[in-house]
mmCIF file of C-alpha atoms in Angstrom:
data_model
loop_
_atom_site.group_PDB
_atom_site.id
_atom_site.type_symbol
_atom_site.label_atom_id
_atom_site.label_comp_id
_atom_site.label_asym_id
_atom_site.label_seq_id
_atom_site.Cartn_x
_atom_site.Cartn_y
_atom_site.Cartn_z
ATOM 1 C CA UNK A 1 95.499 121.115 84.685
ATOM 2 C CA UNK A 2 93.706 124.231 82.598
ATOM 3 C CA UNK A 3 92.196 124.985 85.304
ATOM 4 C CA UNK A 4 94.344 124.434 88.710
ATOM 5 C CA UNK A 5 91.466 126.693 91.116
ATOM 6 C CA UNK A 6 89.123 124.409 90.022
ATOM 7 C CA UNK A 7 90.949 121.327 90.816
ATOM 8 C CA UNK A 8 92.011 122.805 94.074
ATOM 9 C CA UNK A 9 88.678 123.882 94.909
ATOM 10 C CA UNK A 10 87.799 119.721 94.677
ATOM 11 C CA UNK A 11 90.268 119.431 97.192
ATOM 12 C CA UNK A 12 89.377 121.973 99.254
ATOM 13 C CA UNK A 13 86.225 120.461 99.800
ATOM 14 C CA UNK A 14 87.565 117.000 99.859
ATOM 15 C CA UNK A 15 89.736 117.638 102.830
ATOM 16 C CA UNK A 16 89.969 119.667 106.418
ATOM 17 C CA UNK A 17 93.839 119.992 106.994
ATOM 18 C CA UNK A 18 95.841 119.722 104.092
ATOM 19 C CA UNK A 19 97.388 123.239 102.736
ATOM 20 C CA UNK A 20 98.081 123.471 99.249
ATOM 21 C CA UNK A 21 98.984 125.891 96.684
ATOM 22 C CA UNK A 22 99.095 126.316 92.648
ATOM 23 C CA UNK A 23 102.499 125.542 90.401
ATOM 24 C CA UNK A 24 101.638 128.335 87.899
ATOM 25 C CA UNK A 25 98.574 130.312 86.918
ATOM 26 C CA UNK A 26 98.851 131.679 83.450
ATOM 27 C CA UNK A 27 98.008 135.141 84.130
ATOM 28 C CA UNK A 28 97.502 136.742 80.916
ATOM 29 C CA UNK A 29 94.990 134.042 79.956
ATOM 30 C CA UNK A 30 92.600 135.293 82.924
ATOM 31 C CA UNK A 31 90.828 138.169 82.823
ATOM 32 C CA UNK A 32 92.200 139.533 86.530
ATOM 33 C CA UNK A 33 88.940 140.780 88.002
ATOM 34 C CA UNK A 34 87.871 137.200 87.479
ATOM 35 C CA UNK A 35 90.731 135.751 88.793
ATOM 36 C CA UNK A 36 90.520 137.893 91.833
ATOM 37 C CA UNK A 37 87.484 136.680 92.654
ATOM 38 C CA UNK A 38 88.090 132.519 92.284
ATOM 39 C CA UNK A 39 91.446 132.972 94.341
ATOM 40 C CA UNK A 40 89.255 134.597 96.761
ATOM 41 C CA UNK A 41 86.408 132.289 97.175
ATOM 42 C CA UNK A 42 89.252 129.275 96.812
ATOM 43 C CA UNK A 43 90.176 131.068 99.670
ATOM 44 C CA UNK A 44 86.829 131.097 101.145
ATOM 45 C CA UNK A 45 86.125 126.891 100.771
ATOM 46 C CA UNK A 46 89.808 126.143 102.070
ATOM 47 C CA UNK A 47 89.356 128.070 105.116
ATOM 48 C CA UNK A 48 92.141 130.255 104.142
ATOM 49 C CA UNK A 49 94.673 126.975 103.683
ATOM 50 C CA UNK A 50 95.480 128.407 100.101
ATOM 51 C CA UNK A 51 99.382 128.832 100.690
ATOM 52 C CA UNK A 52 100.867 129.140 97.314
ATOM 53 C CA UNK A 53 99.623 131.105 94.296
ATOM 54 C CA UNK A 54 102.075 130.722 91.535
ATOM 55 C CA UNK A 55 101.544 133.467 88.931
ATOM 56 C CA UNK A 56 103.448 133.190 85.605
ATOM 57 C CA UNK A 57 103.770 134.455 82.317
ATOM 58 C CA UNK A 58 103.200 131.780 79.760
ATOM 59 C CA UNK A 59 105.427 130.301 76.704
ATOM 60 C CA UNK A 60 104.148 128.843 73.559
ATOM 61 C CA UNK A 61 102.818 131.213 70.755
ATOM 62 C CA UNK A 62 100.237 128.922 70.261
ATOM 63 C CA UNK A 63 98.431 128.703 73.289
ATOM 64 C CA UNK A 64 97.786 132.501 73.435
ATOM 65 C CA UNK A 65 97.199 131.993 69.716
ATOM 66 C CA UNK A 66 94.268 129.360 70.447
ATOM 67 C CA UNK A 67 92.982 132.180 72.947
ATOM 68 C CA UNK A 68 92.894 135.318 70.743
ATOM 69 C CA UNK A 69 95.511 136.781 73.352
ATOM 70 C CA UNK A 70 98.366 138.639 71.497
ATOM 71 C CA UNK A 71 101.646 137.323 73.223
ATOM 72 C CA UNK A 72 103.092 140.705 72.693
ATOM 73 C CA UNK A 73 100.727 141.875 75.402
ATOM 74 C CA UNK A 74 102.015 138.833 78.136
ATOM 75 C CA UNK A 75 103.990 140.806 80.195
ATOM 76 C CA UNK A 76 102.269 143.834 80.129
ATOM 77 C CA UNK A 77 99.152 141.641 81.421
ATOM 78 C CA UNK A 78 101.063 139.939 84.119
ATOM 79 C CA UNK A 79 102.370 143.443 85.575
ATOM 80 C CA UNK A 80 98.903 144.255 85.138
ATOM 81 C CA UNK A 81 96.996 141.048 87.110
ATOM 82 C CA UNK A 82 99.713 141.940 89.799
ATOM 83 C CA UNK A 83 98.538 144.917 90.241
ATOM 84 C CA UNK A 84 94.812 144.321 90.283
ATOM 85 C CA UNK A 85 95.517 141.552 92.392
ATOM 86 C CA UNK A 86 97.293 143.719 94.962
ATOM 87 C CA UNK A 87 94.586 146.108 95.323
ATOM 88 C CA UNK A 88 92.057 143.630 95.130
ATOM 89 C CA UNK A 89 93.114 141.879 98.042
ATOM 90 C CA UNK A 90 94.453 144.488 100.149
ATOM 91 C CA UNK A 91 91.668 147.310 100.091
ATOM 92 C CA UNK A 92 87.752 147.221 100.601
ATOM 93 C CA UNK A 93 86.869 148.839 96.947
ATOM 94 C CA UNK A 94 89.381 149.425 94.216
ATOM 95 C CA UNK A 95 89.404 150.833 90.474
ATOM 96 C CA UNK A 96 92.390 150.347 87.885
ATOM 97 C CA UNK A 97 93.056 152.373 85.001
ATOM 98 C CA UNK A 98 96.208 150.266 82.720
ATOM 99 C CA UNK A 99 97.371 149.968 79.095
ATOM 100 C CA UNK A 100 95.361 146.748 78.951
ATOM 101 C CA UNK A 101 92.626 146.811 81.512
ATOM 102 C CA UNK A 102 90.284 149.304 83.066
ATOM 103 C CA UNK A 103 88.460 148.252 85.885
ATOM 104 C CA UNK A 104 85.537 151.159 87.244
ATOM 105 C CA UNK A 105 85.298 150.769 91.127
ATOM 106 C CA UNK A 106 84.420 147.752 92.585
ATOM 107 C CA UNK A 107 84.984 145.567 95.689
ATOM 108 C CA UNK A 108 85.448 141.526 95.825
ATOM 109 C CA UNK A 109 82.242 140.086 96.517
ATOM 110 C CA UNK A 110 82.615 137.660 99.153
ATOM 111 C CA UNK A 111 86.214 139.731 100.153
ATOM 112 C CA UNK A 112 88.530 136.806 100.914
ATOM 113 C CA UNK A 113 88.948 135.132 104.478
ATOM 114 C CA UNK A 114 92.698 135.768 104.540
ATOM 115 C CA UNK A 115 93.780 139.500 104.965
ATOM 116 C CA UNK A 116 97.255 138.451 103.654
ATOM 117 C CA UNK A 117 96.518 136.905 100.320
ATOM 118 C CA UNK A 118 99.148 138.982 98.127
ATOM 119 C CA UNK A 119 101.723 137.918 100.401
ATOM 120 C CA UNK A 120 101.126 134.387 99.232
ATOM 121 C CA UNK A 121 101.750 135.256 95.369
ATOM 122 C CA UNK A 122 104.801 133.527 93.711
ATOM 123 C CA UNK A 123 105.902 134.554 90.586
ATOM 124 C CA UNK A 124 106.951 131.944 87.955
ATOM 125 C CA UNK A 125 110.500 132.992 85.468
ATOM 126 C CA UNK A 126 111.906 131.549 82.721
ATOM 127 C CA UNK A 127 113.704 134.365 81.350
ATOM 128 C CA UNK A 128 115.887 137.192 82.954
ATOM 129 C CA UNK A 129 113.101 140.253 82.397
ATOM 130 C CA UNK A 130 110.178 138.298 84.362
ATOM 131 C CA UNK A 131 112.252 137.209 86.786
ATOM 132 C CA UNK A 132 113.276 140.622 87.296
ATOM 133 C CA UNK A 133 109.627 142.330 87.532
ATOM 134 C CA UNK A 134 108.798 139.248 90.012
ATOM 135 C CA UNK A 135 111.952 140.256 92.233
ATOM 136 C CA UNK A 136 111.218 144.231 91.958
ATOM 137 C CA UNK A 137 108.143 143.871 92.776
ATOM 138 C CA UNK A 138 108.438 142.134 95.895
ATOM 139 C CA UNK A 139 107.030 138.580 95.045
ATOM 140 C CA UNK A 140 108.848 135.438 95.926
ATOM 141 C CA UNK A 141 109.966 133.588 92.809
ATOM 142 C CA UNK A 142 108.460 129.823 92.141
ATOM 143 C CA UNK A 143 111.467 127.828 90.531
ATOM 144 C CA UNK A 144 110.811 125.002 88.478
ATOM 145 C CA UNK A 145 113.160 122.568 89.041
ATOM 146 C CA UNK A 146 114.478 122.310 85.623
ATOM 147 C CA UNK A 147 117.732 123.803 85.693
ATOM 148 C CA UNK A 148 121.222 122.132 87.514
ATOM 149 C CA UNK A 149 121.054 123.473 91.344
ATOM 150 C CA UNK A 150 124.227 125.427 90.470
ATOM 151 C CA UNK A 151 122.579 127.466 87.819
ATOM 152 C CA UNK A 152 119.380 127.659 90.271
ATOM 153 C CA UNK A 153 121.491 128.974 92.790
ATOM 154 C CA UNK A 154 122.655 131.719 90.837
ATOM 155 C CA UNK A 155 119.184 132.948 90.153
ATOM 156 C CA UNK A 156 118.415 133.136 93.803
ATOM 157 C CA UNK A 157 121.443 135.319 94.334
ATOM 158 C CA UNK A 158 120.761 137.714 91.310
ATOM 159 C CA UNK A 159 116.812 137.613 92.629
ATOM 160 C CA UNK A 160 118.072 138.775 96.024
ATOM 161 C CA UNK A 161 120.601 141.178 94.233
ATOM 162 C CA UNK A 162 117.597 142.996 92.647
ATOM 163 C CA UNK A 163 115.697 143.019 95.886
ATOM 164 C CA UNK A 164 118.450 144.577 97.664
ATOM 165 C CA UNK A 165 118.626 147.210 94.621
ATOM 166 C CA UNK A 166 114.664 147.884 95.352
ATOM 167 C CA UNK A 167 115.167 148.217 98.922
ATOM 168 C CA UNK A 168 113.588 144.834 99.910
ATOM 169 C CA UNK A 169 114.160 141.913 102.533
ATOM 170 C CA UNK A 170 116.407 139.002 100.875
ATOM 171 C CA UNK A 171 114.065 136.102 100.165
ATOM 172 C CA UNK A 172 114.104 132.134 99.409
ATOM 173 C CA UNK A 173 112.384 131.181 96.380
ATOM 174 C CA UNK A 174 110.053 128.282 96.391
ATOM 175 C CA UNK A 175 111.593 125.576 94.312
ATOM 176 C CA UNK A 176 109.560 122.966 92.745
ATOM 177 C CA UNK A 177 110.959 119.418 92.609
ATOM 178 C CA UNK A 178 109.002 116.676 90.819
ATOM 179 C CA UNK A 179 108.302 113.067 92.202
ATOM 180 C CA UNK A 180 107.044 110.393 91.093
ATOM 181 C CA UNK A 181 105.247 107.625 93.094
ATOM 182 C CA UNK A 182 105.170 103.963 91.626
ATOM 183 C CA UNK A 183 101.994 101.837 92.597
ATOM 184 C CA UNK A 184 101.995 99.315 95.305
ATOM 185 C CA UNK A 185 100.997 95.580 94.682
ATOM 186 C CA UNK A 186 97.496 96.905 95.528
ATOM 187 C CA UNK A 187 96.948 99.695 92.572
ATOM 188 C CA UNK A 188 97.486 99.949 89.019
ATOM 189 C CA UNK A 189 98.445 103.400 88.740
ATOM 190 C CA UNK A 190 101.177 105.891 89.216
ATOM 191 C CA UNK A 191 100.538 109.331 90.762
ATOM 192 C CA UNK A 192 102.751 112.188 90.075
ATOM 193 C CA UNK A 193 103.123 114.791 92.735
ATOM 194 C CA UNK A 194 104.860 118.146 92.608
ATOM 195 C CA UNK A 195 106.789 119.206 95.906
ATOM 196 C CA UNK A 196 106.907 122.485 96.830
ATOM 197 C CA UNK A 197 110.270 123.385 99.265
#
């Protein structure tokens, strides 16, 4: 979905117990101040059952092309949105002075429902130096399940490897496996669902 707060938001409103979370939020397509602000009042409408936020970097040259985002900037944004996310949702009023944004003090306006939202961010890897920013700086990783469980297995060894080098807790990623449900006798259509374990 371009827009997976939005959708979310429709189901937030749509239901009363269901928790749910994103797959991956491209960060440095979002300006973070903004994004701050839907996760919060997502969190807000869902009466704090926002579990997941998957935060990745994005892939294809053309997307940030179509944007006017230079994709030599992604990972310096994502380090970036982590940041501004952190203070955002862990401190009354905040300011942020980076390489890419500047942000003059401010506070979230409604603050969020949930005092542990950062705690909730997952960060999404493809390649070895995101996957090691995710793991130094504390986030769980979101696997997408993509790769042959022994290779996947690896990665959740060298992510706790890295934690251990930063002084941090061992973690389990969150893996994503994709299913797909056929239509009964009753429907004509097929729904496709991504698990989160």
């Amino acid at each position: 979905t371009p827009n997976p707060l939005q959708m979310l938001a429709y189901f937030a409103g749509r239901t009363e117990r269901v928790t749910f979370g994103t797959q991956i939020i491209v960060a440095p397509w979002w300006n973070p101040v903004r994004l701050a602000h839907q996760i919060a009042w997502l969190d807000i409408v869902s009466n704090g059952r926002y579990e997941s936020i998957g935060l990745g970097r994005g892939v294809a040259k053309s997307e940030f092309d179509a944007l006017g985002i230079p994709r030599d900037e992604a990972m310096q944004r994502l380090v970036e949105t982590i940041d501004i996310l952190e203070l955002a949702f862990t401190g009354e009023r905040f300011a942020y002075e980076g390489q890419v944004f500047k942000i003059p003090d401010m506070q979230l306006r409604p603050q969020p429902k949930s005092k542990d939202l950062f705690s909730r961010l997952l960060g999404a890897s493809a390649t070895g130096p995101t996957l090691e920013m995710i793991a130094r700086r504390g986030l769980r990783p979101l696997f997408v399940g993509n790769k042959p469980l022994p290779d996947a297995a690896k990665e959740v060894q060298q992510v706790n490897a890295i934690r251990r080098d930063a002084g941090l807790p061992p973690c389990q990623p969150k893996n994503i496996l994709f299913t797909y449900c056929t239509a009964t006798r009753d429907e004509a259509h097929v729904v496709g669902l991504s698990i989160l374990s």
